Amino acid sequence: MDQLSGGSMSNAAAVSVPVQLPGPVQIPLVGWRTRGLRMLGDPAEYFMRQYARYGVVSAWNPQNPRHVFAFGPEYLKKIFAEPEVFIADSFREVRIPEQSSFYRLTNGLLRRNGDPHRKHRRLMQPAFTARRVLVHRETVADVTERCLSDWRTGDVVPMHDALARIIMLTAMRTVFDIDAPAKIDRLQGLISRLLRVAASPLTLLVPYDLPASTFRTALRTCEEIEALLLEMIRERRAGASAGRDVLTSLVNAVDEDGSRLTEAELVGEAYTAFCHDSSTATLMWTLLLLDQHPQLMNDVVDEVRAVCGGSPPDDEQLGRMPLLEAVLKETLRLLPPAPMLIRYTSRPTPFGRYQLPSGAMVFFSSYVTHRLEEVYHDPLRFDPGRWERESPSTYEFLPFGAGAHNCVGRHFAMLEMKTVLAVLLQKFRPALVPGTRVDRSMRVSLVPSHGLPMRLLPRGARTSPAPLRGNIRDSVRLP
Ligand code: HEM
């Protein structure tokens, strides 16, 4: 494919004349917004089609490459190696007014570059090291056990809502140290509303403060969320919390030169660190894939029980469940919650044998890269065992991104997901309701579109894969 497109970076040095990127013939009046809407409907499928037609690198308009797709590891390496050229600027397309709460709330690490980004990472990193996040293990286990205490064998649970609630409550406690039900309900309601309107294509297409617009709803909701965050920040600044929560760490963080994050910066970083939607998505896909591979489910349950003996895992046990870890990695490979990432070129730049203008939007997709046959043997097969045989590089396995903006919360996420699964699978065997339709859907993360109804069977029950319909069958080869 690389040779077909002529896009090999290794051949690039020999060719000095810029070459036109592969891409479609232009159809008059079909602009990037039309294409963009089609892409947002199902980015995973859109990117796979783009890759199948044009190879590891391509553009929507080869004559004017302002929208570029890069899927091959050699291109990803270049993007991540030059963060000053390929800059992150999430929400640029939404055109959020700079003086709004919406702007301040979304003004976290993923909008910063260069020195300001490095400074914020330095201040945030200590709260997220592999060792530090262990302080949250008991909280995650406690929240999960409390939520599961309402579940009964035989119930059908809408897994999306149920897991989203566990993860949201976990984030409330670990990031903000909130335990009061009224405050939890208020913040949960606001955030659910914001996630719903922020994921709506209308917010992208009509970014104006008009009556009844989704954009206005987003602006007003952000004002309420910001007010709550400021209240919590000020409490901590006044010394009211000596807690171990992430917000307290950020409020107390001091840089080498004695500077601290300002209130507005704390709002942006705390909100970014609060959104654990990707963990919910990964948990859902994991339960689905285990349902479809019952022998693996048996093996995982056996491993978890042998290590944890019916209790939530402790610090040491968390590191002793290799199969559970491999299952999570394999789920993140096949169904990465963030299947589409974007960078913008800050100046004209060579890209292999091609030339990109300043301001080009470069899309890349772990979903596609994780399916490259030259990297993964039998890529559509859900095979956690492959992690004993295959060792893809940083640019070939990137569910948590790579380079300067790699996920600061990855250790937290792994701790959270392993703990929730270890507690859940020692109590119940969730089994997909037969005949369920499972389609990929791009909300904030890549999730199953119809909520994933699962019946709770007794832990030791033996099951066979539930028959299911939907386009998930294009993403993974299922029984
Ligand atoms: C399975 C769970 C998760 C996945 C798959 C995931 C994935 C990612 C990816 C792909 C990026 C890079 C985005 C880019 O390069 O444009 C990222 C960045 C980030 N993630 Fe996560 N994430 C997860 C969980 C978390 C959690 C639990 C937290 C907070 C505790 C978190 C906080 C962040 C932050 C703050 C950044 C921005 C880092 C920067 O720009 O320097 N993530 N994540």
Coordinates of C-alpha atoms and ligand atoms in Angstrom, one line a residue:
M1 CA 0.0 0.0 0.0
D2 CA 2.8 2.4 0.9
Q3 CA 4.6 1.6 -2.4
L4 CA 1.4 2.0 -4.3
S5 CA 0.9 5.5 -2.9
G6 CA 4.6 6.3 -3.2
G7 CA 4.5 7.5 0.4
S8 CA 7.4 5.7 2.0
M9 CA 9.4 8.0 4.3
S10 CA 12.5 6.0 3.7
N11 CA 12.4 6.7 0.0
A12 CA 11.7 10.3 0.7
A13 CA 15.2 11.7 1.1
A14 CA 16.1 10.7 -2.5
V15 CA 13.2 12.8 -4.0
S16 CA 13.5 16.5 -3.7
V17 CA 10.5 17.8 -5.8
P18 CA 7.3 17.9 -3.8
V19 CA 4.9 15.2 -5.0
Q20 CA 1.1 15.4 -4.9
L21 CA -0.5 13.4 -2.1
P22 CA -2.8 10.5 -3.1
G23 CA -6.5 11.4 -2.8
P24 CA -9.8 11.7 -4.6
V25 CA -10.6 13.6 -7.7
Q26 CA -12.3 16.9 -6.6
I27 CA -16.0 17.1 -7.0
P28 CA -17.2 20.8 -7.3
L29 CA -19.3 21.9 -4.3
V30 CA -18.4 19.0 -2.1
G31 CA -16.4 20.9 0.5
W32 CA -14.6 19.6 3.5
R33 CA -17.7 20.2 5.8
T34 CA -19.7 17.7 3.7
R35 CA -16.9 15.2 3.9
G36 CA -16.4 16.1 7.6
L37 CA -20.0 15.3 8.5
R38 CA -19.8 11.9 6.7
M39 CA -16.6 11.2 8.6
L40 CA -18.0 12.1 12.0
G41 CA -20.9 9.7 11.4
D42 CA -18.5 6.7 11.6
P43 CA -14.9 7.8 11.6
A44 CA -13.6 4.3 12.0
E45 CA -15.2 3.1 8.8
Y46 CA -14.4 6.4 7.0
F47 CA -10.7 6.1 7.9
M48 CA -10.6 2.5 6.9
R49 CA -12.0 3.3 3.5
Q50 CA -9.6 6.2 3.1
Y51 CA -6.7 3.9 3.9
A52 CA -8.0 1.1 1.6
R53 CA -8.3 3.5 -1.3
Y54 CA -5.2 5.7 -0.9
G55 CA -2.8 4.1 1.5
V56 CA -1.0 5.2 4.6
V57 CA -1.0 8.9 3.7
S58 CA -3.5 10.9 1.6
A59 CA -5.4 14.2 1.3
W60 CA -9.0 15.2 0.7
N61 CA -7.8 17.6 -2.0
P62 CA -4.3 16.6 -3.3
Q63 CA -4.0 19.9 -5.1
N64 CA -4.5 21.8 -1.9
P65 CA -3.6 19.4 1.0
R66 CA -5.3 21.2 3.9
H67 CA -6.9 18.0 5.2
V68 CA -4.5 15.1 5.4
F69 CA -4.7 11.5 6.6
A70 CA -1.7 9.7 8.1
F71 CA -1.9 6.1 9.1
G72 CA 1.5 4.5 8.8
P73 CA 3.9 4.4 11.8
E74 CA 6.6 6.3 9.9
Y75 CA 4.3 9.3 9.4
L76 CA 3.0 9.1 13.0
K77 CA 6.6 9.1 14.2
K78 CA 7.2 12.4 12.4
I79 CA 4.0 13.9 13.8
F80 CA 5.0 13.0 17.3
A81 CA 8.6 13.9 16.9
E82 CA 7.8 17.5 15.9
P83 CA 5.2 18.8 18.4
E84 CA 6.1 22.4 17.6
V85 CA 5.2 21.8 13.9
F86 CA 2.3 19.4 14.4
I87 CA 0.4 21.2 17.2
A88 CA -2.6 20.0 19.2
D89 CA -5.5 22.4 19.3
S90 CA -8.6 20.4 20.3
F91 CA -11.9 22.3 19.8
R92 CA -10.4 24.6 17.1
E93 CA -13.2 23.6 14.8
V94 CA -15.9 24.5 17.3
R95 CA -15.0 28.2 17.4
I96 CA -15.7 28.7 21.1
P97 CA -15.6 32.4 22.2
E98 CA -12.4 33.0 24.1
Q99 CA -14.1 34.9 26.9
S100 CA -16.6 32.1 27.7
S101 CA -16.7 29.4 30.4
F102 CA -16.9 26.9 27.6
Y103 CA -13.4 28.1 26.4
R104 CA -11.9 28.0 29.9
L105 CA -13.3 24.5 30.6
T106 CA -11.9 23.1 27.4
N107 CA -8.6 25.0 27.8
G108 CA -6.6 22.1 29.1
L109 CA -3.4 20.3 28.1
L110 CA -4.8 19.3 24.7
R111 CA -5.0 23.0 23.7
R112 CA -1.5 23.9 24.8
N113 CA 1.8 23.5 23.0
G114 CA 5.4 24.4 23.5
D115 CA 6.5 25.9 26.9
P116 CA 3.0 26.4 28.3
H117 CA 2.2 22.8 27.6
R118 CA 5.5 21.6 29.1
K119 CA 4.9 23.7 32.2
H120 CA 1.4 22.3 32.8
R121 CA 2.6 18.7 32.2
R122 CA 5.3 19.3 34.8
L123 CA 2.7 20.5 37.3
M124 CA 0.2 17.7 36.6
Q125 CA 2.5 14.7 36.1
P126 CA 3.1 14.1 39.9
A127 CA -0.6 13.4 40.4
F128 CA -0.6 10.7 37.7
T129 CA 2.5 8.6 38.2
A130 CA 2.0 4.8 38.3
R131 CA 2.8 4.9 42.0
R132 CA 0.8 7.9 43.0
V133 CA -2.5 6.8 41.4
L134 CA -2.5 3.8 43.7
V135 CA -3.8 6.1 46.4
H136 CA -7.1 5.9 44.4
R137 CA -7.4 2.1 44.3
E138 CA -9.5 1.7 47.4
T139 CA -11.9 4.5 46.3
V140 CA -12.4 2.9 42.9
A141 CA -13.1 -0.5 44.5
D142 CA -15.4 1.1 47.1
V143 CA -17.5 3.0 44.5
T144 CA -17.7 -0.1 42.3
E145 CA -18.9 -2.3 45.2
R146 CA -21.5 0.3 46.2
C147 CA -22.9 0.5 42.7
L148 CA -22.9 -3.3 42.3
S149 CA -24.8 -3.7 45.6
D150 CA -28.0 -2.7 43.7
W151 CA -27.4 -5.4 41.0
R152 CA -29.2 -8.7 41.3
T153 CA -28.6 -12.0 39.4
G154 CA -31.1 -12.2 36.6
D155 CA -31.3 -8.4 36.1
V156 CA -30.8 -7.0 32.6
V157 CA -28.4 -4.0 33.1
P158 CA -28.0 -1.3 30.5
M159 CA -24.2 -1.6 30.7
H160 CA -23.4 1.8 29.1
D161 CA -25.3 3.7 31.8
A162 CA -24.2 1.4 34.6
L163 CA -20.5 1.6 33.8
A164 CA -20.7 5.4 33.1
R165 CA -22.2 5.9 36.5
I166 CA -19.4 3.9 38.2
I167 CA -16.7 5.8 36.3
M168 CA -18.4 9.2 36.9
L169 CA -18.7 8.5 40.7
T170 CA -15.1 7.3 40.7
A171 CA -14.0 10.5 39.0
M172 CA -16.1 12.7 41.4
R173 CA -14.3 11.1 44.4
T174 CA -10.8 10.8 43.1
V175 CA -10.6 14.1 41.2
F176 CA -12.8 16.3 43.3
D177 CA -13.3 14.4 46.5
I178 CA -17.1 14.8 46.3
D179 CA -19.2 12.3 48.1
A180 CA -22.4 14.3 48.9
P181 CA -25.3 12.8 46.8
A182 CA -26.8 16.2 46.0
K183 CA -23.6 17.6 44.7
I184 CA -22.9 14.4 42.8
D185 CA -26.3 14.5 41.1
R186 CA -26.0 18.2 40.2
L187 CA -22.5 17.8 38.6
Q188 CA -23.5 14.5 36.9
G189 CA -26.6 16.1 35.4
L190 CA -24.6 19.1 34.1
I191 CA -21.8 17.0 32.7
S192 CA -24.2 14.5 31.0
R193 CA -25.9 17.5 29.4
L194 CA -22.6 19.0 28.2
L195 CA -21.4 15.7 26.8
R196 CA -24.7 15.2 24.9
V197 CA -24.7 18.7 23.3
A198 CA -20.9 18.8 22.7
A199 CA -21.1 15.5 20.7
S200 CA -23.9 16.8 18.5
P201 CA -22.9 17.7 15.0
L202 CA -25.2 20.8 15.3
T203 CA -22.8 22.3 17.9
L204 CA -20.0 22.1 15.3
L205 CA -22.1 23.3 12.4
V206 CA -23.9 26.2 14.1
P207 CA -21.4 27.5 16.7
Y208 CA -23.5 30.6 17.6
D209 CA -25.2 31.7 20.8
L210 CA -28.7 31.5 19.3
P211 CA -32.0 30.8 21.2
A212 CA -32.6 27.0 21.4
S213 CA -29.2 26.2 19.8
T214 CA -27.2 23.3 21.2
F215 CA -24.3 25.8 21.3
R216 CA -26.1 28.0 23.7
T217 CA -27.0 25.0 25.9
A218 CA -23.3 24.2 25.9
L219 CA -22.3 27.8 26.8
R220 CA -24.8 28.0 29.7
T221 CA -24.0 24.5 31.0
C222 CA -20.3 25.3 31.1
E223 CA -21.0 28.4 33.1
E224 CA -22.7 26.3 35.8
I225 CA -19.9 23.7 35.8
E226 CA -17.2 26.4 36.0
A227 CA -19.0 28.0 39.0
L228 CA -18.9 24.6 40.8
L229 CA -15.2 24.1 39.9
L230 CA -14.3 27.6 41.1
E231 CA -16.0 26.9 44.4
M232 CA -14.0 23.8 44.9
I233 CA -10.7 25.4 43.8
R234 CA -11.3 28.3 46.3
E235 CA -12.1 25.9 49.1
R236 CA -8.8 24.2 48.5
R237 CA -6.9 27.5 48.2
A238 CA -8.3 28.5 51.5
G239 CA -6.8 25.3 53.0
A240 CA -10.2 23.6 53.5
S241 CA -9.0 20.3 51.9
A242 CA -5.9 18.3 52.8
G243 CA -7.3 15.5 50.6
R244 CA -5.5 13.2 48.2
D245 CA -7.8 14.1 45.3
V246 CA -6.3 15.2 42.0
L247 CA -7.7 18.8 42.3
T248 CA -5.9 19.3 45.6
S249 CA -2.6 18.1 44.0
L250 CA -3.1 20.5 41.1
V251 CA -4.0 23.5 43.4
N252 CA -0.9 22.8 45.5
A253 CA 1.5 22.1 42.6
V254 CA 4.4 24.6 42.4
D255 CA 6.8 24.9 39.4
E256 CA 10.6 25.2 39.7
D257 CA 10.3 29.0 39.5
G258 CA 7.7 29.1 42.3
S259 CA 4.7 29.7 39.9
R260 CA 1.4 27.9 40.3
L261 CA -1.6 27.3 38.0
T262 CA -4.0 30.2 37.9
E263 CA -7.7 29.7 38.7
A264 CA -8.6 29.7 35.0
E265 CA -5.8 27.2 34.2
L266 CA -7.0 25.0 37.1
V267 CA -10.5 25.0 35.7
G268 CA -9.3 23.8 32.3
E269 CA -6.9 21.1 33.6
A270 CA -9.3 19.8 36.3
Y271 CA -12.1 19.4 33.8
T272 CA -9.8 17.6 31.3
A273 CA -8.6 15.3 34.0
F274 CA -12.2 14.7 35.1
C275 CA -13.5 13.2 31.8
H276 CA -13.0 9.5 32.1
D277 CA -15.3 8.7 29.3
S278 CA -12.7 6.6 27.5
S279 CA -12.5 4.3 30.5
T280 CA -16.2 3.7 30.3
A281 CA -16.0 2.9 26.6
T282 CA -13.1 0.4 27.1
L283 CA -14.9 -1.4 29.9
M284 CA -18.0 -1.8 27.7
W285 CA -16.1 -3.2 24.8
T286 CA -14.1 -5.5 27.1
L287 CA -17.3 -7.0 28.5
L288 CA -18.7 -7.4 25.0
L289 CA -15.6 -9.1 23.6
L290 CA -15.4 -11.4 26.6
D291 CA -19.0 -12.3 26.1
Q292 CA -18.2 -13.3 22.6
H293 CA -15.1 -15.3 23.7
P294 CA -16.5 -17.4 26.6
Q295 CA -13.4 -19.5 27.2
L296 CA -11.4 -16.3 27.6
M297 CA -14.0 -15.0 30.0
N298 CA -13.6 -18.2 32.0
D299 CA -9.8 -17.9 32.0
V300 CA -10.0 -14.2 33.1
V301 CA -12.4 -15.0 35.9
D302 CA -10.2 -17.9 37.1
E303 CA -7.1 -15.6 37.1
V304 CA -8.9 -12.8 39.0
R305 CA -10.3 -15.2 41.6
A306 CA -7.0 -17.0 42.0
V307 CA -5.1 -13.7 42.6
C308 CA -7.7 -11.7 44.5
G309 CA -9.7 -14.5 46.3
G310 CA -13.0 -12.7 46.1
S311 CA -11.9 -9.3 47.3
P312 CA -10.9 -6.2 45.3
P313 CA -7.3 -6.3 44.2
D314 CA -4.7 -4.7 46.4
D315 CA -1.7 -2.7 45.0
E316 CA 0.5 -5.8 44.5
Q317 CA -2.4 -8.0 43.1
L318 CA -3.1 -5.3 40.4
G319 CA 0.3 -6.1 38.9
R320 CA -0.3 -9.9 38.9
M321 CA -3.2 -10.3 36.4
P322 CA -1.4 -10.6 33.1
L323 CA -4.4 -12.1 31.2
L324 CA -6.7 -9.3 32.4
E325 CA -4.0 -6.8 31.3
A326 CA -3.7 -8.4 27.9
V327 CA -7.5 -8.5 27.4
L328 CA -7.6 -4.7 28.1
K329 CA -4.7 -4.0 25.7
E330 CA -6.3 -6.1 23.0
T331 CA -9.6 -4.3 23.5
L332 CA -7.8 -1.0 23.2
R333 CA -6.1 -2.2 20.1
L334 CA -9.3 -3.2 18.3
L335 CA -11.7 -0.6 19.7
P336 CA -9.6 2.4 20.8
P337 CA -12.0 5.0 22.5
A338 CA -10.2 7.8 20.7
P339 CA -10.1 6.5 17.1
M340 CA -9.5 9.9 15.5
L341 CA -6.9 12.4 16.6
I342 CA -5.9 15.7 15.0
R343 CA -2.9 18.0 14.7
Y344 CA -2.5 21.3 12.8
T345 CA 0.7 22.3 11.0
S346 CA 2.1 25.5 12.5
R347 CA 4.1 26.2 9.4
P348 CA 4.8 24.8 6.0
T349 CA 6.5 21.4 6.4
P350 CA 7.8 18.5 4.4
F351 CA 5.9 15.3 5.1
G352 CA 7.9 12.4 3.6
R353 CA 8.2 13.3 0.0
Y354 CA 5.2 15.6 0.2
Q355 CA 4.8 19.2 1.3
L356 CA 2.1 20.4 3.7
P357 CA 1.0 24.0 4.0
S358 CA 0.7 25.9 7.2
G359 CA -2.6 25.3 9.0
A360 CA -3.2 21.9 7.4
M361 CA -5.4 19.6 9.5
V362 CA -3.7 16.2 9.9
F363 CA -5.9 13.3 10.9
F364 CA -4.5 10.1 12.3
S365 CA -6.2 7.1 13.6
S366 CA -5.1 4.4 16.0
Y367 CA -8.1 2.4 14.8
V368 CA -6.5 2.1 11.3
T369 CA -2.9 1.8 12.5
H370 CA -3.9 -1.0 14.9
R371 CA -5.2 -3.0 11.9
L372 CA -2.1 -2.8 9.6
E373 CA -1.4 -6.3 8.4
E374 CA 2.3 -5.6 8.2
V375 CA 2.3 -4.9 12.0
Y376 CA -0.3 -7.3 13.4
H377 CA -0.8 -10.9 12.5
D378 CA -4.5 -11.6 11.7
P379 CA -5.5 -8.0 12.9
L380 CA -9.2 -8.5 13.1
R381 CA -8.9 -11.4 15.5
F382 CA -9.5 -10.7 19.2
D383 CA -6.4 -12.4 20.5
P384 CA -5.0 -11.3 23.9
G385 CA -2.3 -14.0 23.5
R386 CA -0.7 -11.9 20.8
W387 CA 0.8 -9.6 23.5
E388 CA 3.2 -12.5 24.4
R389 CA 4.4 -12.7 20.8
E390 CA 4.1 -9.3 19.2
S391 CA 5.7 -6.1 20.5
P392 CA 4.5 -3.2 18.4
S393 CA 6.4 0.1 18.7
T394 CA 5.0 3.3 20.2
Y395 CA 3.8 4.4 16.8
E396 CA 2.1 1.1 16.0
F397 CA 0.1 0.7 19.3
L398 CA -1.2 4.1 20.5
P399 CA -4.5 3.9 22.2
F400 CA -3.2 6.4 24.7
G401 CA -1.5 8.6 22.0
A402 CA 2.2 9.2 22.0
G403 CA 4.7 12.0 22.1
A404 CA 4.3 15.3 24.1
H405 CA 0.5 14.9 24.5
N406 CA 0.4 11.2 25.4
C407 CA -2.3 10.4 27.9
V408 CA -1.3 11.7 31.3
G409 CA -4.1 9.5 32.8
R410 CA -3.0 6.2 31.4
H411 CA -1.9 4.7 34.7
F412 CA -5.0 6.0 36.3
A413 CA -7.2 4.5 33.5
M414 CA -5.5 1.0 33.8
L415 CA -5.9 1.0 37.6
E416 CA -9.5 2.1 37.3
M417 CA -10.5 -0.4 34.6
K418 CA -8.7 -3.4 36.2
T419 CA -10.2 -2.7 39.5
V420 CA -13.8 -2.3 38.2
L421 CA -13.5 -5.5 36.2
A422 CA -11.9 -7.5 39.0
V423 CA -14.7 -6.5 41.4
L424 CA -17.5 -7.0 38.8
L425 CA -16.3 -10.4 37.4
Q426 CA -15.9 -11.9 40.9
K427 CA -19.6 -11.2 41.5
F428 CA -21.4 -11.7 38.2
R429 CA -21.1 -13.1 34.7
P430 CA -22.6 -10.4 32.4
A431 CA -24.0 -12.0 29.2
L432 CA -25.1 -9.9 26.2
V433 CA -28.9 -10.1 25.6
P434 CA -29.1 -12.3 22.5
G435 CA -30.0 -10.5 19.3
T436 CA -28.7 -7.2 20.5
R437 CA -27.6 -4.8 17.8
V438 CA -24.1 -3.5 18.4
D439 CA -23.1 -0.6 16.1
R440 CA -20.0 1.6 16.6
S441 CA -21.0 5.1 17.5
M442 CA -18.8 8.1 17.9
R443 CA -20.0 10.1 20.8
V444 CA -17.3 11.6 23.0
S445 CA -15.6 8.2 22.7
L446 CA -16.2 5.3 20.4
V447 CA -19.0 3.4 22.1
P448 CA -21.7 0.8 21.2
S449 CA -24.7 2.8 20.0
H450 CA -27.5 1.0 21.7
G451 CA -26.3 0.9 25.3
L452 CA -25.2 -2.8 25.5
P453 CA -27.9 -4.6 27.5
M454 CA -26.4 -7.5 29.5
R455 CA -28.0 -10.1 31.8
L456 CA -26.3 -10.7 35.1
L457 CA -25.7 -14.5 35.5
P458 CA -24.1 -16.1 38.5
R459 CA -20.3 -15.8 38.5
G460 CA -19.5 -19.4 37.6
A461 CA -22.2 -19.7 34.8
R462 CA -21.0 -21.2 31.6
T463 CA -22.2 -19.3 28.5
S464 CA -21.9 -19.3 24.7
P465 CA -21.4 -16.2 22.6
A466 CA -24.7 -14.3 22.3
P467 CA -25.9 -13.9 18.7
L468 CA -25.5 -10.2 17.8
R469 CA -26.1 -7.9 14.8
G470 CA -24.6 -4.6 13.8
N471 CA -21.5 -3.2 12.2
I472 CA -19.3 -4.2 15.1
R473 CA -18.8 -7.3 13.0
D474 CA -16.7 -5.2 10.6
S475 CA -14.4 -4.1 13.4
V476 CA -13.7 -7.5 15.0
R477 CA -14.1 -11.1 13.7
L478 CA -16.7 -12.6 16.0
P479 CA -17.9 -16.2 16.4
Ligands
HEM1 C1 -9.0 4.0 28.5 C2 -8.9 5.2 28.9 C3 -8.2 6.4 28.2 C4 -7.8 6.4 26.9 C5 -7.9 5.4 25.8 C6 -7.2 7.7 26.7 C7 -6.6 8.2 25.5 C8 -6.0 9.4 25.4 C9 -5.3 9.8 24.2 C10 -5.3 9.0 22.8 C11 -4.8 11.0 24.4 C12 -3.9 11.8 23.4 C13 -4.8 12.8 22.7 C14 -4.0 13.5 21.6 O1 -2.8 13.2 21.3 O2 -4.6 14.3 20.9 C15 -5.0 11.4 25.8 C16 -4.6 12.5 26.4 C17 -5.0 12.8 27.7 N1 -5.6 12.1 28.6 FE1 -6.4 10.2 28.3 N2 -7.2 8.4 27.9 C18 -7.8 7.6 28.8 C19 -8.1 7.9 30.2 C20 -7.7 9.1 30.8 C21 -8.0 9.4 32.2 C22 -8.6 8.4 33.2 C23 -7.5 10.6 32.4 C24 -7.4 11.4 33.6 C25 -7.3 10.9 34.8 C26 -6.9 11.1 31.1 C27 -6.4 12.3 30.9 C28 -5.8 12.8 29.7 C29 -5.2 14.1 29.6 C30 -5.2 15.2 30.6 C31 -4.7 14.1 28.3 C32 -4.0 15.3 27.6 C33 -2.5 15.1 27.7 C34 -1.7 16.2 27.0 O3 -2.2 16.9 26.1 O4 -0.5 16.4 27.4 N3 -7.1 10.1 30.2 N4 -5.8 10.3 26.4

